[in-house]
């Protein structure tokens, strides 16, 4: 049996009791390399689980899936994933390979950033399409996520923005197929530079995580671009946003305020996420006020409430 | 400290290690009554946790929140919630009351149906607004969720449909404020009949859970209604759907097929959810085929893939 086990979002103890039992029991236990985004490293997990973990980076997952699945028809193998195995990252690939090889699989679910962001008080019901904000490069400054945020806003919906590391893969896939891009919205940890990738060198860049500040700055730049193009965008400096850092960890941080304020808030280490609020229910406003940089940002919404 | 602890979706062992420690340590432990939607009951949870649980039904949560929060400034109190504390159900109310009383709170996240549905292979990124499908009554046959599904479909997005029990509360709130309705999309377990509610009698109906069959039948009825009105809807009998039952439990069931097929699939006991697929990536199609009632339903999508 192949077990895909979600580790949740915080530290070693965020695994479920069921998940922990699976880990203790399996013949081999793989740890998805993206796991460095947990607040603890491989060593701490190994100590807590009492098991040696085999690090499986993206290459392993994609090119060596057959090694992971070896003998999984006669013994149990666990594949550990930060968050939920089918949350922000997809592991369909591994599941499809397992099924093809006649290996049964089971998913042990856990918290995903896709639903844990509800802790800021905005209702998950009221979220539209999730977007990924990627690091801009000199040559590549996509704005498509801005249009999606605007569309959600026009429909009254909130937008969850997952903040990414700019990726060569993503650049490449954009040149290939639009559809492929959608599956490239991983949280990337291990990346090759464009130059190294083009030369086929397996040299990876240090991981870079986008902060809420950087995401806000890129959005503010797009607002300016749109104005230069003679368009007054729906999303402006005053758009109400929520910045979230290390959701689920002991030192998680949540702040709410305008997009302008998001460009200067101090949220500390990764991972960060941002939400652009749509229409809000009074209870949602009350919750966001708990995290306000400055309560006056909510004046407009208070006026709406009283009319 | 007030701890809001997610229990996940399956059985007692789906609590996280961190959550279990909190439960063992707290002075009082409340169990949200909706918990009967876990595959196990209060007794099994008490045995596994080694703690007595105080059942907190909706009335308790809404009207007796102060009892729950009593002394939580000097001792630890846990409030256990199926899924994630900020998933499909909202507990903002309790948090806001705690903060007002100067009581700190912490959230222990867990799997929510809102993200666990990703296990069918459809990417959470590609979901639009979530809808609730409520039981129709003779007097009340809302179709608004159909329009939301169509809107998502037009945008290429999937729609998660949470299947509800028809509720008097919802009927009432619809007459009040549209906004309030949004917060009434709980999974309801304990309901009063309209007659009893109007007479102020606290007599509750037996809980009713909508099956995928029933949801599909209501959607098919709306398709017919629209045709009678001279409109050919975007969503028809052939719309590709996924039916999910008891996600996260040992006996979970997932099927994919047309809306017509969903009206006859046999998924067993609650809780059920349904997804109406939007545009699909080849990997998403491959995953859904694992659960196909009949692979020929995917012919149209295969054609799209090959063009």
Coordinates of C-alpha atoms in Angstrom, one line a residue:
Chain A
X1 CA 0.0 0.0 0.0
X2 CA 1.1 3.5 -0.8
X3 CA 0.2 6.0 1.9
X4 CA 0.1 9.7 1.1
X5 CA 0.3 11.3 4.5
X6 CA -0.4 15.0 5.2
X7 CA 1.8 16.6 7.8
X8 CA -0.2 19.7 8.4
X9 CA 1.3 23.2 8.5
X10 CA 3.2 23.7 11.7
X11 CA 5.7 21.3 13.3
X12 CA 6.2 17.6 13.8
X13 CA 3.2 17.3 16.2
X14 CA 0.8 18.4 13.5
X15 CA 0.7 15.0 12.0
X16 CA -2.5 13.1 12.8
X17 CA -2.5 10.1 15.2
X18 CA -3.5 7.9 12.3
X19 CA -0.7 9.4 10.1
X20 CA 1.9 8.8 12.8
X21 CA 0.9 5.2 13.1
X22 CA 1.3 4.7 9.4
X23 CA 4.8 6.3 9.5
X24 CA 5.9 4.1 12.3
X25 CA 4.6 1.0 10.5
X26 CA 5.8 1.5 6.9
X27 CA 8.8 -0.2 5.4
X28 CA 10.1 3.0 3.8
X29 CA 9.1 6.6 4.5
X30 CA 9.7 9.4 2.0
X31 CA 9.6 13.0 2.9
X32 CA 8.7 15.4 0.1
X33 CA 11.6 17.9 0.0
X34 CA 9.2 20.9 0.1
X35 CA 8.9 20.0 3.7
X36 CA 11.6 22.5 4.6
X37 CA 8.6 25.0 4.6
X38 CA 7.5 23.4 7.9
X39 CA 9.0 25.3 10.8
X40 CA 11.1 22.2 11.6
X41 CA 13.6 20.3 9.5
X42 CA 14.0 16.6 8.5
X43 CA 16.0 15.9 11.7
X44 CA 13.3 17.0 14.0
X45 CA 10.7 15.0 12.1
X46 CA 12.9 11.9 12.2
X47 CA 13.3 12.3 16.0
X48 CA 9.6 12.7 16.6
X49 CA 8.6 9.9 14.3
X50 CA 11.4 7.6 15.5
X51 CA 12.0 6.8 11.8
X52 CA 14.6 7.5 9.2
X53 CA 13.2 9.6 6.4
X54 CA 14.3 9.4 2.7
X55 CA 14.2 12.9 1.2
X56 CA 12.3 13.0 -2.1
X57 CA 12.9 16.1 -4.0
X58 CA 11.0 17.1 -7.1
X59 CA 13.4 15.1 -9.3
X60 CA 12.9 12.0 -7.3
X61 CA 9.1 12.4 -7.3
X62 CA 9.0 13.0 -11.0
X63 CA 11.8 10.9 -12.4
X64 CA 12.2 8.2 -9.7
X65 CA 8.6 7.6 -8.7
X66 CA 9.2 3.9 -9.6
X67 CA 11.8 3.7 -6.9
X68 CA 9.4 5.1 -4.4
X69 CA 6.8 2.6 -5.5
X70 CA 9.1 -0.3 -5.5
X71 CA 7.6 -3.4 -3.7
X72 CA 4.7 -1.2 -2.5
X73 CA 2.5 -4.0 -3.7
X74 CA 3.9 -6.3 -1.0
X75 CA 4.9 -3.8 1.7
X76 CA 3.8 -0.4 3.0
X77 CA 5.4 2.8 1.8
X78 CA 4.6 6.2 3.1
X79 CA 5.0 9.5 1.2
X80 CA 4.9 12.5 3.6
X81 CA 3.7 15.8 2.3
X82 CA 3.4 19.2 4.0
X83 CA -0.2 20.3 4.4
X84 CA -2.6 18.0 2.7
X85 CA -1.5 15.5 0.0
X86 CA -4.1 17.1 -2.4
X87 CA -3.9 20.7 -1.1
X88 CA -1.8 23.4 -2.8
X89 CA 0.5 20.8 -4.3
X90 CA -0.7 17.9 -6.4
X91 CA 0.4 14.4 -6.1
X92 CA -1.8 12.9 -8.8
X93 CA 1.2 11.8 -10.7
X94 CA 2.4 9.5 -8.0
X95 CA -1.1 8.1 -7.5
X96 CA -1.6 7.5 -11.2
X97 CA 1.7 5.6 -11.4
X98 CA 0.8 3.5 -8.3
X99 CA -2.6 2.6 -9.8
X100 CA -1.0 1.6 -13.1
X101 CA 1.3 -0.7 -11.2
X102 CA -1.6 -2.2 -9.3
X103 CA -0.5 -0.7 -6.0
X104 CA -3.4 0.4 -3.8
X105 CA -3.1 3.8 -2.1
X106 CA -4.6 5.7 0.8
X107 CA -4.7 9.3 1.7
X108 CA -4.3 10.5 5.3
X109 CA -5.6 14.0 5.1
X110 CA -4.5 17.0 7.1
X111 CA -4.7 20.8 7.2
X112 CA -4.0 22.6 4.0
X113 CA -3.2 26.3 3.6
X114 CA -6.1 26.3 1.2
X115 CA -8.5 25.9 4.0
X116 CA -6.5 26.9 7.1
X117 CA -6.5 30.6 5.9
X118 CA -10.1 30.6 7.2
X119 CA -8.6 31.3 10.6
X120 CA -8.5 35.0 9.6
X121 CA -12.3 35.0 9.8
X122 CA -13.0 35.3 6.1
X123 CA -15.4 32.6 5.1
X124 CA -14.0 29.9 2.8
X125 CA -17.4 29.9 1.0
X126 CA -16.7 33.4 -0.2
X127 CA -13.4 32.7 -1.9
X128 CA -13.2 32.7 -5.7
X129 CA -10.4 31.3 -7.7
X130 CA -7.0 31.0 -5.9
X131 CA -4.1 32.7 -7.6
X132 CA -0.3 32.3 -7.5
X133 CA 1.8 35.4 -7.4
X134 CA 5.3 34.7 -8.8
X135 CA 8.5 36.7 -8.5
X136 CA 8.9 39.0 -11.4
X137 CA 12.1 38.9 -13.4
X138 CA 13.4 41.6 -15.7
X139 CA 12.1 39.8 -18.6
X140 CA 8.9 38.4 -17.2
X141 CA 6.3 40.4 -15.4
X142 CA 3.0 38.6 -15.7
X143 CA -0.2 40.5 -14.6
X144 CA -2.7 37.7 -15.2
X145 CA -3.2 37.1 -11.4
X146 CA -4.3 40.7 -11.0
X147 CA -7.1 40.2 -13.5
X148 CA -8.2 37.1 -11.7
X149 CA -8.2 39.0 -8.4
X150 CA -10.3 41.8 -10.0
X151 CA -12.7 39.3 -11.4
X152 CA -13.2 37.7 -8.0
X153 CA -13.7 41.2 -6.4
X154 CA -16.3 42.1 -9.1
X155 CA -18.1 38.9 -8.1
X156 CA -17.8 39.9 -4.4
X157 CA -15.4 37.1 -3.7
X158 CA -12.2 37.0 -1.7
X159 CA -9.0 35.9 -3.4
X160 CA -6.3 33.7 -1.8
X161 CA -2.9 34.5 -3.2
X162 CA -0.3 31.9 -2.7
X163 CA 3.1 33.5 -2.8
X164 CA 5.6 31.6 -4.8
X165 CA 9.2 31.5 -5.6
X166 CA 9.9 32.5 -9.2
X167 CA 10.6 29.3 -11.1
X168 CA 12.4 28.4 -14.2
X169 CA 10.0 25.6 -14.7
X170 CA 7.1 28.0 -14.7
X171 CA 8.9 30.2 -17.2
X172 CA 9.5 27.2 -19.4
X173 CA 6.0 25.8 -19.1
X174 CA 4.5 29.2 -20.0
X175 CA 6.2 28.9 -23.3
X176 CA 4.8 25.5 -23.7
X177 CA 1.3 25.1 -22.8
X178 CA -1.1 27.2 -20.8
X179 CA -2.6 24.2 -19.1
X180 CA 0.7 22.8 -17.9
X181 CA 1.2 26.1 -16.1
X182 CA -1.6 25.4 -13.8
X183 CA 0.1 22.3 -12.5
X184 CA 3.3 24.2 -12.0
X185 CA 2.0 26.3 -9.2
X186 CA 3.9 24.4 -6.6
X187 CA 5.6 26.0 -3.7
X188 CA 9.0 25.5 -5.1
X189 CA 12.0 25.0 -2.9
X190 CA 14.7 23.7 -5.2
X191 CA 15.1 25.6 -8.4
X192 CA 17.5 25.8 -11.3
X193 CA 18.5 29.1 -12.7
X194 CA 17.3 29.8 -16.3
X195 CA 20.9 29.6 -17.5
X196 CA 21.6 26.4 -15.7
X197 CA 18.4 24.9 -16.9
X198 CA 19.0 25.8 -20.5
X199 CA 22.5 24.2 -20.3
X200 CA 21.0 21.1 -18.7
X201 CA 23.0 21.7 -15.5
X202 CA 21.5 20.4 -12.3
X203 CA 22.6 23.3 -10.2
X204 CA 19.9 24.7 -8.0
X205 CA 19.4 28.2 -6.7
X206 CA 18.8 28.9 -3.1
X207 CA 15.1 28.8 -2.3
X208 CA 13.4 32.2 -2.3
X209 CA 10.1 32.8 -0.7
X210 CA 8.0 35.8 -1.6
X211 CA 6.9 37.9 1.3
X212 CA 3.6 39.7 1.7
X213 CA 5.6 42.9 1.2
X214 CA 6.9 41.8 -2.1
X215 CA 3.5 40.6 -3.3
X216 CA 1.9 43.8 -2.3
X217 CA 4.6 45.8 -4.1
X218 CA 4.0 43.9 -7.3
X219 CA 0.3 44.4 -7.1
X220 CA 0.8 48.1 -6.4
X221 CA 3.1 48.3 -9.5
X222 CA 0.3 46.7 -11.6
X223 CA -2.2 49.3 -10.2
X224 CA 0.2 52.0 -11.4
X225 CA 0.6 50.3 -14.8
X226 CA -3.2 50.1 -15.3
X227 CA -3.5 53.8 -14.5
X228 CA -0.8 54.6 -17.0
X229 CA -2.9 52.7 -19.5
X230 CA -5.8 55.0 -18.6
X231 CA -7.8 52.4 -16.6
X232 CA -8.9 52.9 -13.0
X233 CA -8.6 49.4 -11.6
X234 CA -11.1 47.9 -9.2
X235 CA -8.2 46.9 -6.9
X236 CA -6.3 49.9 -5.6
X237 CA -3.9 50.9 -2.8
X238 CA -6.9 50.9 -0.5
X239 CA -8.1 47.4 -1.2
X240 CA -8.6 45.5 2.1
X241 CA -6.1 42.7 2.4
X242 CA -5.0 40.1 4.9
X243 CA -1.4 39.0 5.3
X244 CA -0.7 35.6 6.8
X245 CA 2.6 34.1 7.8
X246 CA 3.4 30.6 9.1
X247 CA -0.3 29.7 9.4
X248 CA -0.7 26.8 11.9
X249 CA 2.7 27.4 13.5
X250 CA 3.1 28.6 17.1
X251 CA 4.4 32.0 15.9
X252 CA 1.9 32.5 13.1
X253 CA 1.1 36.1 12.3
X254 CA -2.0 37.6 10.7
X255 CA -2.5 41.2 9.8
X256 CA -5.3 43.0 8.0
X257 CA -5.1 46.4 6.3
X258 CA -4.9 48.1 2.9
X259 CA -2.8 46.8 0.1
X260 CA -0.5 49.9 0.7
X261 CA -0.1 48.8 4.3
X262 CA 0.7 45.2 3.2
X263 CA 3.8 46.6 1.5
X264 CA 5.4 47.5 4.8
X265 CA 4.0 45.1 7.4
X266 CA 6.6 43.0 9.2
X267 CA 5.6 39.3 9.2
X268 CA 8.9 37.5 9.6
X269 CA 10.0 34.2 8.0
X270 CA 8.2 32.1 5.4
X271 CA 5.7 30.9 4.3
X272 CA 3.5 33.9 3.6
X273 CA 0.1 34.1 2.0
X274 CA -2.1 37.1 1.2
X275 CA -5.9 37.5 0.8
X276 CA -7.6 40.3 -1.1
X277 CA -11.0 40.7 0.5
X278 CA -14.2 40.9 -1.5
X279 CA -17.6 41.8 -0.1
X280 CA -17.7 41.1 3.6
X281 CA -20.3 40.0 6.1
X282 CA -20.3 42.0 9.4
X283 CA -18.9 39.0 11.3
X284 CA -16.0 38.8 8.7
X285 CA -15.3 42.5 9.3
X286 CA -15.3 42.0 13.1
X287 CA -12.8 39.1 12.7
X288 CA -10.5 41.1 10.4
X289 CA -10.5 44.0 12.9
X290 CA -8.8 41.7 15.4
X291 CA -5.8 41.7 13.1
X292 CA -6.0 45.4 11.9
X293 CA -2.8 47.4 11.3
X294 CA -5.0 50.4 11.7
X295 CA -8.7 50.2 12.4
X296 CA -9.5 53.2 10.3
X297 CA -8.9 51.0 7.2
X298 CA -12.3 49.5 8.0
X299 CA -14.2 52.8 7.9
X300 CA -15.6 52.2 4.4
X301 CA -16.8 48.8 5.4
X302 CA -18.4 50.1 8.6
X303 CA -20.3 52.6 6.5
X304 CA -21.5 49.9 4.2
X305 CA -22.7 48.0 7.3
X306 CA -24.6 50.9 8.6
X307 CA -26.4 51.7 5.4
Chain B
X1 CA -6.7 29.8 26.8
X2 CA -9.5 28.7 24.4
X3 CA -8.4 26.0 22.0
X4 CA -10.3 25.4 18.9
X5 CA -9.3 21.9 17.8
X6 CA -10.1 20.4 14.4
X7 CA -10.9 16.7 14.5
X8 CA -10.5 16.0 10.8
X9 CA -12.9 14.0 8.8
X10 CA -12.8 10.3 9.6
X11 CA -12.6 8.8 13.1
X12 CA -11.1 9.4 16.5
X13 CA -7.5 8.9 15.2
X14 CA -7.8 11.8 12.8
X15 CA -7.0 14.3 15.5
X16 CA -3.5 15.6 15.4
X17 CA -0.9 14.7 18.0
X18 CA -0.9 18.3 19.0
X19 CA -4.7 18.4 19.2
X20 CA -4.7 15.2 21.3
X21 CA -2.3 16.7 23.8
X22 CA -4.5 19.8 24.2
X23 CA -7.6 17.6 24.7
X24 CA -5.8 15.6 27.4
X25 CA -4.6 18.7 29.2
X26 CA -7.6 21.0 29.2
X27 CA -9.9 21.6 32.2
X28 CA -13.1 21.2 30.1
X29 CA -13.5 19.8 26.7
X30 CA -16.5 20.6 24.5
X31 CA -17.6 18.7 21.5
X32 CA -19.5 20.5 18.8
X33 CA -22.7 18.5 18.3
X34 CA -22.3 18.4 14.6
X35 CA -19.6 15.8 15.4
X36 CA -22.2 13.1 14.8
X37 CA -21.1 13.4 11.2
X38 CA -17.8 11.7 12.1
X39 CA -18.0 8.0 11.5
X40 CA -17.7 7.5 15.2
X41 CA -19.8 8.9 18.1
X42 CA -19.1 10.8 21.3
X43 CA -18.5 7.6 23.2
X44 CA -15.7 6.4 20.9
X45 CA -14.0 9.8 21.0
X46 CA -14.2 9.9 24.8
X47 CA -12.6 6.4 25.0
X48 CA -9.8 7.3 22.6
X49 CA -9.1 10.7 24.2
X50 CA -9.5 9.4 27.7
X51 CA -11.6 12.4 28.5
X52 CA -15.2 13.2 29.2
X53 CA -16.7 15.4 26.5
X54 CA -19.4 18.0 27.0
X55 CA -21.7 18.1 24.1
X56 CA -22.2 21.6 22.7
X57 CA -25.1 21.8 20.3
X58 CA -25.9 24.9 18.3
X59 CA -27.9 26.4 21.0
X60 CA -25.1 26.0 23.5
X61 CA -22.6 27.6 21.1
X62 CA -24.8 30.5 20.3
X63 CA -26.6 31.1 23.6
X64 CA -24.3 29.7 26.1
X65 CA -20.9 30.7 24.7
X66 CA -20.2 32.4 28.0
X67 CA -20.5 29.1 29.8
X68 CA -18.0 27.6 27.4
X69 CA -15.7 30.5 28.0
X70 CA -16.1 30.5 31.8
X71 CA -12.7 30.8 33.5
X72 CA -10.9 30.3 30.2
X73 CA -8.8 33.3 31.2
X74 CA -7.3 31.2 34.1
X75 CA -7.6 27.6 32.8
X76 CA -7.5 25.9 29.4
X77 CA -10.8 25.0 27.6
X78 CA -11.0 23.0 24.4
X79 CA -13.7 23.3 21.8
X80 CA -13.6 20.3 19.4
X81 CA -14.9 20.7 15.8
X82 CA -15.2 18.2 13.0
X83 CA -13.0 19.1 10.1
X84 CA -11.1 22.4 10.6
X85 CA -12.4 25.0 13.1
X86 CA -12.6 27.5 10.2
X87 CA -13.5 25.2 7.4
X88 CA -17.1 24.7 6.2
X89 CA -18.5 25.8 9.6
X90 CA -17.6 29.1 11.1
X91 CA -16.7 29.6 14.7
X92 CA -15.9 33.3 14.5
X93 CA -18.7 34.0 16.9
X94 CA -17.0 32.1 19.7
X95 CA -13.6 33.6 18.9
X96 CA -15.0 37.1 19.0
X97 CA -16.6 36.5 22.3
X98 CA -13.4 35.1 23.7
X99 CA -11.4 38.1 22.6
X100 CA -14.0 40.5 24.0
X101 CA -13.6 38.7 27.4
X102 CA -9.8 39.0 27.2
X103 CA -9.3 35.3 26.7
X104 CA -6.5 34.3 24.3
X105 CA -7.3 31.6 21.8
X106 CA -5.4 29.1 19.6
X107 CA -6.5 27.1 16.5
X108 CA -5.3 23.6 16.0
X109 CA -6.0 23.0 12.3
X110 CA -7.0 19.8 10.6
X111 CA -8.3 18.5 7.3
X112 CA -11.5 20.2 6.1
X113 CA -13.9 18.9 3.5
X114 CA -13.1 22.2 1.7
X115 CA -9.7 21.0 0.8
X116 CA -9.9 17.2 1.3
X117 CA -12.1 16.9 -1.8
X118 CA -8.8 17.5 -3.7
X119 CA -8.3 13.7 -3.3
X120 CA -10.5 13.1 -6.4
X121 CA -7.8 14.7 -8.4
X122 CA -9.4 17.9 -9.3
X123 CA -7.1 20.8 -8.5
X124 CA -8.2 23.0 -5.6
X125 CA -6.8 25.9 -7.6
X126 CA -9.4 25.4 -10.2
X127 CA -12.4 25.7 -8.0
X128 CA -14.7 28.7 -8.1
X129 CA -17.2 29.7 -5.4
X130 CA -18.5 26.8 -3.2
X131 CA -22.2 26.3 -3.1
X132 CA -24.6 24.7 -0.7
X133 CA -27.5 22.6 -2.1
X134 CA -30.4 22.6 0.3
X135 CA -33.4 20.3 0.5
X136 CA -36.3 21.7 -1.4
X137 CA -39.6 21.9 0.3
X138 CA -43.0 22.3 -1.3
X139 CA -42.9 26.0 -0.7
X140 CA -39.2 26.7 -1.2
X141 CA -37.3 25.5 -4.3
X142 CA -34.3 27.9 -4.6
X143 CA -32.3 27.7 -7.8
X144 CA -29.6 30.2 -7.0
X145 CA -26.9 27.6 -6.5
X146 CA -27.5 26.4 -10.1
X147 CA -26.6 29.9 -11.4
X148 CA -23.4 29.9 -9.3
X149 CA -22.4 26.5 -10.7
X150 CA -23.1 27.8 -14.2
X151 CA -21.0 30.9 -13.6
X152 CA -18.1 28.8 -12.3
X153 CA -18.5 26.5 -15.4
X154 CA -18.5 29.5 -17.7
X155 CA -15.2 30.6 -16.1
X156 CA -13.8 27.1 -16.5
X157 CA -13.9 26.4 -12.8
X158 CA -15.1 23.4 -10.8
X159 CA -17.8 23.8 -8.2
X160 CA -17.8 22.1 -4.8
X161 CA -21.4 21.5 -3.7
X162 CA -21.8 20.9 0.0
X163 CA -25.0 18.9 0.5
X164 CA -27.1 20.2 3.3
X165 CA -30.1 19.4 5.3
X166 CA -33.0 21.7 4.7
X167 CA -33.3 24.1 7.6
X168 CA -35.9 26.2 9.1
X169 CA -33.2 28.6 10.2
X170 CA -32.2 29.1 6.6
X171 CA -35.8 29.7 5.5
X172 CA -36.1 32.3 8.2
X173 CA -32.9 34.0 7.5
X174 CA -33.7 34.2 3.8
X175 CA -36.7 36.3 4.8
X176 CA -34.4 38.5 6.9
X177 CA -31.1 39.3 5.3
X178 CA -29.4 37.9 2.3
X179 CA -26.0 38.3 4.1
X180 CA -27.0 36.3 7.1
X181 CA -27.9 33.4 4.8
X182 CA -24.2 33.0 4.0
X183 CA -23.4 32.2 7.6
X184 CA -26.3 29.8 7.8
X185 CA -24.6 27.3 5.5
X186 CA -23.7 25.0 8.4
X187 CA -24.0 21.3 8.1
X188 CA -27.0 21.1 10.3
X189 CA -27.7 18.2 12.5
X190 CA -30.4 19.4 14.9
X191 CA -33.3 21.2 13.4
X192 CA -36.7 22.5 14.4
X193 CA -39.6 22.1 12.0
X194 CA -41.1 25.3 10.7
X195 CA -44.2 24.8 12.7
X196 CA -42.3 24.2 15.9
X197 CA -40.0 27.1 15.3
X198 CA -42.9 29.4 14.7
X199 CA -44.6 28.3 17.9
X200 CA -41.3 28.7 19.7
X201 CA -41.2 25.0 20.6
X202 CA -37.7 23.5 21.0
X203 CA -38.6 20.3 19.3
X204 CA -36.1 19.1 16.8
X205 CA -36.5 17.1 13.7
X206 CA -34.4 14.0 13.0
X207 CA -31.3 15.1 11.1
X208 CA -31.5 14.5 7.4
X209 CA -28.5 14.4 5.1
X210 CA -28.8 15.1 1.4
X211 CA -27.3 12.3 -0.7
X212 CA -25.5 12.8 -4.0
X213 CA -28.6 11.2 -5.7
X214 CA -30.9 13.8 -4.2
X215 CA -28.6 16.7 -5.1
X216 CA -28.4 15.4 -8.7
X217 CA -32.1 15.0 -8.9
X218 CA -32.7 18.6 -7.8
X219 CA -30.1 19.8 -10.4
X220 CA -31.8 17.8 -13.1
X221 CA -35.1 19.3 -12.2
X222 CA -33.6 22.8 -12.5
X223 CA -32.2 21.8 -16.0
X224 CA -35.7 20.9 -17.0
X225 CA -37.2 24.1 -15.5
X226 CA -34.7 26.1 -17.5
X227 CA -35.6 24.3 -20.7
X228 CA -39.3 25.0 -20.1
X229 CA -38.3 28.6 -19.8
X230 CA -36.8 28.4 -23.2
X231 CA -33.2 28.5 -22.0
X232 CA -30.6 25.8 -22.8
X233 CA -28.5 25.7 -19.7
X234 CA -24.7 25.3 -19.6
X235 CA -25.1 22.5 -17.1
X236 CA -27.0 19.6 -18.5
X237 CA -27.6 15.8 -17.8
X238 CA -24.2 15.2 -19.3
X239 CA -22.2 17.6 -17.1
X240 CA -19.3 15.7 -15.6
X241 CA -19.6 15.4 -11.8
X242 CA -17.8 13.7 -8.9
X243 CA -19.8 12.2 -6.0
X244 CA -17.9 11.9 -2.7
X245 CA -19.0 10.1 0.4
X246 CA -17.4 10.0 3.9
X247 CA -14.1 11.7 2.6
X248 CA -11.3 10.7 4.9
X249 CA -13.0 7.7 6.4
X250 CA -11.9 4.2 5.9
X251 CA -14.9 3.4 3.7
X252 CA -14.9 6.7 1.7
X253 CA -16.3 6.4 -1.8
X254 CA -15.6 8.5 -4.8
X255 CA -17.4 8.2 -8.2
X256 CA -17.2 10.3 -11.3
X257 CA -19.7 10.4 -14.2
X258 CA -22.5 12.5 -15.6
X259 CA -25.0 14.4 -13.6
X260 CA -27.6 11.9 -14.8
X261 CA -25.4 9.0 -13.5
X262 CA -25.1 10.8 -10.1
X263 CA -28.8 10.5 -9.6
X264 CA -28.5 6.7 -9.4
X265 CA -25.0 6.0 -7.9
X266 CA -24.9 4.2 -4.6
X267 CA -22.6 5.9 -2.2
X268 CA -23.9 4.7 1.2
X269 CA -24.2 6.8 4.4
X270 CA -23.5 10.5 5.0
X271 CA -21.8 12.9 4.5
X272 CA -22.0 13.3 0.8
X273 CA -20.5 16.1 -1.4
X274 CA -20.6 16.6 -5.1
X275 CA -18.4 18.5 -7.5
X276 CA -19.4 19.8 -11.0
X277 CA -16.3 19.8 -13.1
X278 CA -15.2 22.8 -15.1
X279 CA -12.4 22.7 -17.7
X280 CA -10.0 19.9 -17.0
X281 CA -6.3 19.4 -17.3
X282 CA -5.3 16.0 -18.7
X283 CA -4.0 14.9 -15.3
X284 CA -7.3 15.8 -13.8
X285 CA -9.1 13.7 -16.4
X286 CA -6.8 10.8 -15.7
X287 CA -7.5 11.0 -12.0
X288 CA -11.3 11.2 -12.5
X289 CA -11.2 8.1 -14.7
X290 CA -10.0 6.1 -11.7
X291 CA -13.4 6.7 -10.2
X292 CA -15.5 6.5 -13.4
X293 CA -19.0 4.9 -13.3
X294 CA -18.5 4.5 -17.1
X295 CA -15.4 5.6 -18.9
X296 CA -17.4 6.6 -22.0
X297 CA -18.6 9.7 -20.0
X298 CA -15.1 11.0 -20.6
X299 CA -15.2 10.8 -24.4
X300 CA -15.9 14.5 -24.9
X301 CA -13.0 15.4 -22.7
X302 CA -10.7 13.0 -24.5
X303 CA -11.6 14.6 -27.7
X304 CA -10.8 18.0 -26.3
X305 CA -7.4 16.7 -25.2
X306 CA -6.6 15.4 -28.6
X307 CA -7.5 18.6 -30.5

